CSV table of C-alpha atoms and ligand atoms in Angstrom, one decimal:
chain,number,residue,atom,x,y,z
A,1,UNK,CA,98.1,122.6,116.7
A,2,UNK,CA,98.5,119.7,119.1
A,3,UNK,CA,96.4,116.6,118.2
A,4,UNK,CA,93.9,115.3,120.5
A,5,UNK,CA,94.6,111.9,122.1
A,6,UNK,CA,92.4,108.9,121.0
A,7,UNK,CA,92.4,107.2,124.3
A,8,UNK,CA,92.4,103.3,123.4
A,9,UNK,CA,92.1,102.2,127.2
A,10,UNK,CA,89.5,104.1,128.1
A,11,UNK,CA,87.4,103.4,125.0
A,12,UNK,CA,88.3,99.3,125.1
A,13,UNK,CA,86.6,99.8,128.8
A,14,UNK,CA,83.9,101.2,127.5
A,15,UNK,CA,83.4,98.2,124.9
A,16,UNK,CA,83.8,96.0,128.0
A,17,UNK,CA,81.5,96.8,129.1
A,18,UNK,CA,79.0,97.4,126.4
A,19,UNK,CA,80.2,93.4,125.8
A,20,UNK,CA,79.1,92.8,129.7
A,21,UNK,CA,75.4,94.0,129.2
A,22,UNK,CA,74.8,92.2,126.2
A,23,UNK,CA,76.2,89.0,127.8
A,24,UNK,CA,74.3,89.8,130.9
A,25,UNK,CA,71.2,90.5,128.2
A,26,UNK,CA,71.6,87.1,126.9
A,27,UNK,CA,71.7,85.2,130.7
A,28,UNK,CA,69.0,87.1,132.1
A,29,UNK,CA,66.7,86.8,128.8
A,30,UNK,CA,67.6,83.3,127.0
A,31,UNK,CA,70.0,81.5,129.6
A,32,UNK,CA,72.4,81.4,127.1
A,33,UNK,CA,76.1,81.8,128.2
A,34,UNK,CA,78.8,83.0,125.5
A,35,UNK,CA,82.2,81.0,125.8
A,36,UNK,CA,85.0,81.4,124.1
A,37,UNK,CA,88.0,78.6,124.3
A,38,UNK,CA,91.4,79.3,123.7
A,39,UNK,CA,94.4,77.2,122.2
A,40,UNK,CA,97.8,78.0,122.9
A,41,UNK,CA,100.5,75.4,121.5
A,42,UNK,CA,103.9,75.9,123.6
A,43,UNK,CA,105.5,77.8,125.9
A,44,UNK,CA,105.9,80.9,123.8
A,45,UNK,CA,106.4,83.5,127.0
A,46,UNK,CA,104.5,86.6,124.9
A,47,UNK,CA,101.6,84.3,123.9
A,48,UNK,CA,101.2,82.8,127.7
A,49,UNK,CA,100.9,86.4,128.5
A,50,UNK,CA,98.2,87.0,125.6
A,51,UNK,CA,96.6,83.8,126.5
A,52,UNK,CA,96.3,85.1,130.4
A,53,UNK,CA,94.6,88.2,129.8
A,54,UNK,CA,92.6,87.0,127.1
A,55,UNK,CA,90.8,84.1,129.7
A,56,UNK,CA,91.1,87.2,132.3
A,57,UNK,CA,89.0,89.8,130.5
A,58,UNK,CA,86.5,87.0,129.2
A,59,UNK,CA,85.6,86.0,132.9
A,60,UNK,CA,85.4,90.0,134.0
A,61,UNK,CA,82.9,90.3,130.8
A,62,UNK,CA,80.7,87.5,132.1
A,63,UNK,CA,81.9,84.8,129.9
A,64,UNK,CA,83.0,81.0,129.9
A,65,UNK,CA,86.2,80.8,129.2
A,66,UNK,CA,88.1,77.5,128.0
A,67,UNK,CA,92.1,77.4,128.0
A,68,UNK,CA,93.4,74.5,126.1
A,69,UNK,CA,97.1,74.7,126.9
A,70,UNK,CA,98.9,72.0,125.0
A,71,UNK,CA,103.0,70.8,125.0
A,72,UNK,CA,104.7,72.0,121.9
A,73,UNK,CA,105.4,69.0,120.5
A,74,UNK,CA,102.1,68.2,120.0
A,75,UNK,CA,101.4,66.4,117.0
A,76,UNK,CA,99.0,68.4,114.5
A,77,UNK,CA,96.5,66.1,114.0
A,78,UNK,CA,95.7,65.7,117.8
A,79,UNK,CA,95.5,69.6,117.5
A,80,UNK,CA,93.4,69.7,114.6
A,81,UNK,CA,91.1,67.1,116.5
A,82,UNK,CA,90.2,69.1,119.4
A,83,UNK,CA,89.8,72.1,117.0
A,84,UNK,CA,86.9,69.3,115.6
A,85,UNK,CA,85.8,69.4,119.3
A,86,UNK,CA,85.9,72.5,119.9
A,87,UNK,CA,83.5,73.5,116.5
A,88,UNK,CA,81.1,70.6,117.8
A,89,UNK,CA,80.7,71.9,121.4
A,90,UNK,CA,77.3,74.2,122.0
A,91,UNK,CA,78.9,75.5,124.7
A,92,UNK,CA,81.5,77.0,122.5
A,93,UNK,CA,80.9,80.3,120.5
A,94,UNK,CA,83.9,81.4,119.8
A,95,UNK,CA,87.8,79.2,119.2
A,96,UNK,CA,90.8,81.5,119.2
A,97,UNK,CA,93.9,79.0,118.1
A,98,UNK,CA,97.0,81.6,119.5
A,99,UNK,CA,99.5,81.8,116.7
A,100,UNK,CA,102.3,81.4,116.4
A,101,UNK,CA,102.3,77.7,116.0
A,102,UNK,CA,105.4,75.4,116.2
A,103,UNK,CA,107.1,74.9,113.2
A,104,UNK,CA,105.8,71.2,112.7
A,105,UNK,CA,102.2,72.6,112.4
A,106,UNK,CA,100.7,74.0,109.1
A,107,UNK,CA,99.4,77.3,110.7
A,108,UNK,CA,97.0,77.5,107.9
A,109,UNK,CA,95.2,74.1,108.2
A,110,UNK,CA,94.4,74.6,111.6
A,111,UNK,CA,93.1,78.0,110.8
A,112,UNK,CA,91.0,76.8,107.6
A,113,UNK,CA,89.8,73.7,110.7
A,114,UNK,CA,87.9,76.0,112.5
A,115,UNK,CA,84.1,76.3,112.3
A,116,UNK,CA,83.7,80.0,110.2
A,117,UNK,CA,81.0,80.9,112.6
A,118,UNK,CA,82.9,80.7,115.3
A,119,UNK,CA,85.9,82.0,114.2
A,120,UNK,CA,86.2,85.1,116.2
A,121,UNK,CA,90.1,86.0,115.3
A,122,UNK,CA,88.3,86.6,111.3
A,123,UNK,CA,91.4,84.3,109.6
A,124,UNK,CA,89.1,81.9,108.0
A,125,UNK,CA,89.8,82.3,104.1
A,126,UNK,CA,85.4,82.4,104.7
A,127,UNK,CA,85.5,85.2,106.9
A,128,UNK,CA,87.8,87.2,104.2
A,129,UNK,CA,86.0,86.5,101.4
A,130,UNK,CA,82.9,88.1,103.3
A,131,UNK,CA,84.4,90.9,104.4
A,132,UNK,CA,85.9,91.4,101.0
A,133,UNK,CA,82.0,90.9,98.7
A,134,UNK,CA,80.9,93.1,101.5
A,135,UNK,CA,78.6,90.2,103.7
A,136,UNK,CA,78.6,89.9,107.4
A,137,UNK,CA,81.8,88.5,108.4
A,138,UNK,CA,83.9,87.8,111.7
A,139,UNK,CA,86.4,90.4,111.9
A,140,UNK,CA,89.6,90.4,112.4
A,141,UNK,CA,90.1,92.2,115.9
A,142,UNK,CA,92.9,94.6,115.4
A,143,UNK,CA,91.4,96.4,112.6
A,144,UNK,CA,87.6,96.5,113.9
A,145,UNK,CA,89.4,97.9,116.6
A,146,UNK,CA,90.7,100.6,114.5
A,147,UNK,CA,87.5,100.8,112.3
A,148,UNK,CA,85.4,101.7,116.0
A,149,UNK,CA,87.6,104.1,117.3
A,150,UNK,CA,87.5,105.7,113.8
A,151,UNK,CA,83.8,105.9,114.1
A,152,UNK,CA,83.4,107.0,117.3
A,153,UNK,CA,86.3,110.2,116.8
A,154,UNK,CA,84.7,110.9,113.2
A,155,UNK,CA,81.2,110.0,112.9
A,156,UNK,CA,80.6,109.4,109.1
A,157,UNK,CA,84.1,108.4,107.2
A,158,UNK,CA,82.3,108.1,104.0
A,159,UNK,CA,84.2,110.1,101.1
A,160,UNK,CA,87.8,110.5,102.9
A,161,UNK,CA,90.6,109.8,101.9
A,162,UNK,CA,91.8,106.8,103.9
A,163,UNK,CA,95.9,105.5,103.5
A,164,UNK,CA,96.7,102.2,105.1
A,165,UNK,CA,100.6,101.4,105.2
A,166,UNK,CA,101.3,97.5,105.5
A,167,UNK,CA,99.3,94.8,103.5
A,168,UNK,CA,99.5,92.1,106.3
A,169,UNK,CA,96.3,89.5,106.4
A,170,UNK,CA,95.7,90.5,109.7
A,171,UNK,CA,95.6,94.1,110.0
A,172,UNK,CA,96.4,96.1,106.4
A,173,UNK,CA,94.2,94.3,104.0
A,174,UNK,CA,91.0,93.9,105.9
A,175,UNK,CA,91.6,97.6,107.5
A,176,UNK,CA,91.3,98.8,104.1
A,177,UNK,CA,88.7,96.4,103.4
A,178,UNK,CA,86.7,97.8,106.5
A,179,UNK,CA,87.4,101.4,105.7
A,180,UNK,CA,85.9,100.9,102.2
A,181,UNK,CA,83.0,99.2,103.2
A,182,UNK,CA,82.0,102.7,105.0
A,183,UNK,CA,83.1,104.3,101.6
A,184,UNK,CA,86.4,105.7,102.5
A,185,UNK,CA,88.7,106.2,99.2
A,186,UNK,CA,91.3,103.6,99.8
A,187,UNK,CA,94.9,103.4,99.4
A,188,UNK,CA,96.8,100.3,100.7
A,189,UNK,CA,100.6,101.1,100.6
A,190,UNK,CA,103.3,98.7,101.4
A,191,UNK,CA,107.3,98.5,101.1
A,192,UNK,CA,107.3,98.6,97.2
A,193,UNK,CA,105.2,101.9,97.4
A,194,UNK,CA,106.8,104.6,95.4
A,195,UNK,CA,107.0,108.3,97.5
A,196,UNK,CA,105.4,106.3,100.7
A,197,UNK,CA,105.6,110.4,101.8
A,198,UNK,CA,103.4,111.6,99.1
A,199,UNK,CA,101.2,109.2,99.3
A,200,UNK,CA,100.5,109.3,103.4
A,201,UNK,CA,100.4,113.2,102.6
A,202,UNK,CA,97.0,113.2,101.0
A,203,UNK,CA,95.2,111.0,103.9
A,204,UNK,CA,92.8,112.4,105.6
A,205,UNK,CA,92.7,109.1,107.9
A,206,UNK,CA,96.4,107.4,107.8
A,207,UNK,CA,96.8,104.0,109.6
A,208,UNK,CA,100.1,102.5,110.3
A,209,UNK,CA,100.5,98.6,110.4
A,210,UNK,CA,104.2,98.2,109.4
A,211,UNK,CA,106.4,97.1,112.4
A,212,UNK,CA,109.0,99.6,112.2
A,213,UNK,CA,109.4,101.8,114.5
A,214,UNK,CA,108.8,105.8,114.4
A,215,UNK,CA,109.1,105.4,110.6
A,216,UNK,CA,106.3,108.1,109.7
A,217,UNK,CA,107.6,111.3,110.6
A,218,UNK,CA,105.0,114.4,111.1
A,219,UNK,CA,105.6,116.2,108.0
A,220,UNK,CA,104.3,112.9,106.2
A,221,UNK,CA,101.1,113.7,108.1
A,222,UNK,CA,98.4,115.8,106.8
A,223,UNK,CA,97.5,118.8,109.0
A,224,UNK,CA,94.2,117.4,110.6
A,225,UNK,CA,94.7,114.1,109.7
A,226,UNK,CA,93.4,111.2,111.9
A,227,UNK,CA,96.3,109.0,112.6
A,228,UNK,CA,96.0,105.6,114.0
A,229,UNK,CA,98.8,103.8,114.7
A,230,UNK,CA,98.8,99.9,115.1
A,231,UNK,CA,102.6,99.3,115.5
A,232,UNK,CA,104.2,97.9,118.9
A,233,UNK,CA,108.1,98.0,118.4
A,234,UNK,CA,110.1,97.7,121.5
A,235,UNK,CA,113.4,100.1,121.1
A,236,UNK,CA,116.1,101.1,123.7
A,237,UNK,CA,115.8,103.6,126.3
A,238,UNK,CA,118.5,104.3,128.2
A,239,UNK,CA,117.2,107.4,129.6
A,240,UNK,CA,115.2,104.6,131.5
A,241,UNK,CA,118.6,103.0,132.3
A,242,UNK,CA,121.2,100.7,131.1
A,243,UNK,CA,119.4,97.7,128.9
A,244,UNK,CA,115.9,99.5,129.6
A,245,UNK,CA,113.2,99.2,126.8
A,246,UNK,CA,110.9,100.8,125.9
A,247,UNK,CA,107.2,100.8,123.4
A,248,UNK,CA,106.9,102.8,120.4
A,249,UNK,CA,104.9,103.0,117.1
A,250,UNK,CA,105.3,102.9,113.4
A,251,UNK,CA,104.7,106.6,113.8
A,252,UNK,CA,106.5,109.3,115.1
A,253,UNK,CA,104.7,110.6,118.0
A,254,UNK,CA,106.2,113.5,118.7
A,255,UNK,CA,106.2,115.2,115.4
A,256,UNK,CA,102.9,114.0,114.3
A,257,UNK,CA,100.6,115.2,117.3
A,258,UNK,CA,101.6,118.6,116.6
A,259,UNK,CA,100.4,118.1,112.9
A,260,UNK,CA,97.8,115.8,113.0
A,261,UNK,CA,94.0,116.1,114.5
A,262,UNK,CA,94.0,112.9,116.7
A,263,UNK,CA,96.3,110.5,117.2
A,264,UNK,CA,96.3,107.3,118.9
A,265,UNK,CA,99.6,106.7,121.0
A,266,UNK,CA,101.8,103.7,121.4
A,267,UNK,CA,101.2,102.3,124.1
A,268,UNK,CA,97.6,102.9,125.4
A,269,UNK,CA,96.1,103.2,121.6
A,270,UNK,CA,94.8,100.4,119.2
A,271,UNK,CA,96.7,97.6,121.7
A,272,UNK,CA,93.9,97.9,124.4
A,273,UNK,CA,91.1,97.1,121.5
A,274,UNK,CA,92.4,94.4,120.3
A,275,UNK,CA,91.4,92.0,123.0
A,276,UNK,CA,88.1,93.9,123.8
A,277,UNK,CA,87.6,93.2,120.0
A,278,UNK,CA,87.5,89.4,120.5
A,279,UNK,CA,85.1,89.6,123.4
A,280,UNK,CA,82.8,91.8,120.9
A,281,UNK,CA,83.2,89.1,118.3
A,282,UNK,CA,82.8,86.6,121.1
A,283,UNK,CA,79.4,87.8,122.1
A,284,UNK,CA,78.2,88.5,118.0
A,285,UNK,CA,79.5,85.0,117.1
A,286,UNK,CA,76.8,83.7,120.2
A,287,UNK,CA,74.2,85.8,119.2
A,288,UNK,CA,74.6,84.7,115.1
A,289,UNK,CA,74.3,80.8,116.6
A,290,UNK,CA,70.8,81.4,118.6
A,291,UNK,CA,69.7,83.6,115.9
A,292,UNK,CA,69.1,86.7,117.7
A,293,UNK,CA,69.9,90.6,117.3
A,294,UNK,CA,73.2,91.2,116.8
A,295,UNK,CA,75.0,93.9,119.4
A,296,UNK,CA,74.4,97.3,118.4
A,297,UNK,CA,78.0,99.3,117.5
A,298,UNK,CA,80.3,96.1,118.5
A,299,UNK,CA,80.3,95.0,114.9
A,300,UNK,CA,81.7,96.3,111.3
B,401,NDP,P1,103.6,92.3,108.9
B,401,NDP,O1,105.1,92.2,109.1
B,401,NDP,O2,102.9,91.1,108.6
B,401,NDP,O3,103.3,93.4,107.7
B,401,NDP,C1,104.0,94.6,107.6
B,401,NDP,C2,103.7,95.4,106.4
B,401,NDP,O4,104.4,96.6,106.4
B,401,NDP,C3,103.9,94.6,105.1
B,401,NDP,O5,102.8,94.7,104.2
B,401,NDP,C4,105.1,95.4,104.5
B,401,NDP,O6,105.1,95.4,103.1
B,401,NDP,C5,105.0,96.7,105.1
B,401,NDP,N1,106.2,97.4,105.2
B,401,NDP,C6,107.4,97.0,105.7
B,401,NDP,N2,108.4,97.9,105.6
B,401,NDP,C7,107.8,98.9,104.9
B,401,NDP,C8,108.3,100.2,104.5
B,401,NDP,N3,109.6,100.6,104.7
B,401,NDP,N4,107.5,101.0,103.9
B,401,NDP,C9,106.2,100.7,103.7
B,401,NDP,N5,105.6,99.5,104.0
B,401,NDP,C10,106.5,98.6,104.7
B,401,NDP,O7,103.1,93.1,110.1
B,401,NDP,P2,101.6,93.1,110.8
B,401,NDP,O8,100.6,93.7,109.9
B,401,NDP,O9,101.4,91.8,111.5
B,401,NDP,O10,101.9,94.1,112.0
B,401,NDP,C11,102.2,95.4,111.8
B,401,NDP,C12,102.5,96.1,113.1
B,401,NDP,O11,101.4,96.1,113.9
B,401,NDP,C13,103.6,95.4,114.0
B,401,NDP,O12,104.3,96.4,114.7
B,401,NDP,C14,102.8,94.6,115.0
B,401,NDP,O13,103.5,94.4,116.2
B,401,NDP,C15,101.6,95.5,115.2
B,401,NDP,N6,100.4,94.8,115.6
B,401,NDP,C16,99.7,95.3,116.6
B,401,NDP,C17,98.5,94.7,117.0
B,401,NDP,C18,97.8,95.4,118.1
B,401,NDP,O14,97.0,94.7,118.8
B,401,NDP,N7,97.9,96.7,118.4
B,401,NDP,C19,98.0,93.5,116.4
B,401,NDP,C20,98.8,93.1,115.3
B,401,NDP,C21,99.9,93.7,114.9
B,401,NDP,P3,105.3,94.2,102.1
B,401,NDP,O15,104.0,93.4,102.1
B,401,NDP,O16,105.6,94.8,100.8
B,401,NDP,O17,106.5,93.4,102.7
């Protein structure tokens, strides 16, 4: 059996866009324009990158964007002071602060600075406490990402069997958080995890969020098994020539599609939903602060 392909690219367009109606929804019926600002500390060449296309897509969805783009050696407390700005600005719905920080910055402080409600990256130690009592939170993007994709490929999860590998703040723990709050049976595993084989063996949904890559093999899969695979490792190719790179997953692609049901691939999977994710948090965050409906299916 070969696994159908859980097209990420295709399905974060589609989000898009459901994100570009309800923005358009908002102008047209309340003149009410969502922004989102962006902080980005440094000259971190990855982040400038994630910074770009983050201000990109929030333009092409209708959006205000606002870049913040400060020297490294800013000192934290000017940071944490337009952070106070930024949560006190109407025009301002959502604050994305682009980690990593520089070293002379406690990362968490500027995190726990940020206004919950608009806090559309889902860090806040607020936002996880809501998501894990089971209240409406801001979710973290990556795994609502994974969570709608889920959805959309299985309809109901309720009752499955759901394995998450990696325990991370950011992905593992509110993945499985997510997954159990639509009654999957839950199994976070991580690097102490005893017969890591076993234990991916029994899941009828097995996401990956380790950072190593090609580490689950097929035969860990379970045949029919919805695999999603969060990983982005860069390995050499040198098919592609001398020094050449290339973008792989924390799964083994090749063994598992011809085991597993679906599969998302590396790249073109979970890595397309992740921004698309913050625009949909963007837009709920806006429509939580005028008190209005929230958009259907862009939420957990
Ligand atoms: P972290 O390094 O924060 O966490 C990795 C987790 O994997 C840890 O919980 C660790 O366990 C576990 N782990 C490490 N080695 C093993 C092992 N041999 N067996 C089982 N578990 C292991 O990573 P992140 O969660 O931040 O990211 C995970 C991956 O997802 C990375 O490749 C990252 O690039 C990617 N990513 C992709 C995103 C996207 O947009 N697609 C967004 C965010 C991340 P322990 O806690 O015991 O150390």
């Amino acid at each position: 059996m070969t696994a159908t392909l859980i097209d990420g690219k295709a399905f974060a367009a589609r989000v898009r866009d459901e994100v570009a109606k309800g923005v358009a929804a908002l102008k047209r019926d309340h003149g009410i324009t969502p922004g989102l600002a962006v902080v980005l500390v440094g000259e971190d060449p990855a982040s400038q990158v994630y910074v770009r296309n983050k201000g990109k897509q929030t333009i092409e969805a209708g959006m205000a964007s606002f870049e913040h783009k400060l020297a490294d050696t800013t000192p934290e407390a000017d940071l944490l002071a337009l952070v106070e700005k930024l949560n006190g600005d109407p025009a301002v719905h959502g604050i994305l602060v682009q980690l990593p920080l520089p070293d002379h910055v406690d990362e968490s402080k500027v995190l726990a600075a940020i206004d919950p409600a608009k806090d559309v990256d889902g860090f806040h130690v607020l936002n996880v406490g809501l998501l894990g009592t089971g209240q409406k939170a801001m979710v973290p993007c990556t795994p609502l990402g994974c969570l709608m994709m889920l959805r959309d490929h299985l309809g109901s999860l309720s009752g499955k069997n759901a394995v998450v590998v990696g325990r991370s703040n950011i992905v593992g723990k509110p993945m499985a958080q997510l997954l159990l709050g639509d009654s999957c049976t839950v199994t976070i595993a991580h690097s102490r995890t005893q017969d890591l084989a076993e234990v991916c063996r029994r899941a009828d949904i097995l996401v990956a969020a380790v950072g190593r890559p090609q580490m689950i093999p097929g035969d860990w899969v379970k045949p029919g098994a919805t695999v999603i695979d969060v990983g982005i490792n860069r390995i050499p190719a040198p098919e592609k020539g001398e020094g050449k790179t290339r973008l792989v997953g924390d799964v083994d692609f090749d063994s598992a599609r011809e085991v597993a049901g679906a599969i998302t691939p590396v790249p073109g999977g979970v890595g397309p939903m992740t921004i698309a994710c913050l625009l949909a948090n963007t837009l709920t965050a806006c429509c939580r602060a005028n008190g209005l409906a929230e958009p259907e299916g862009l939420t957990a």
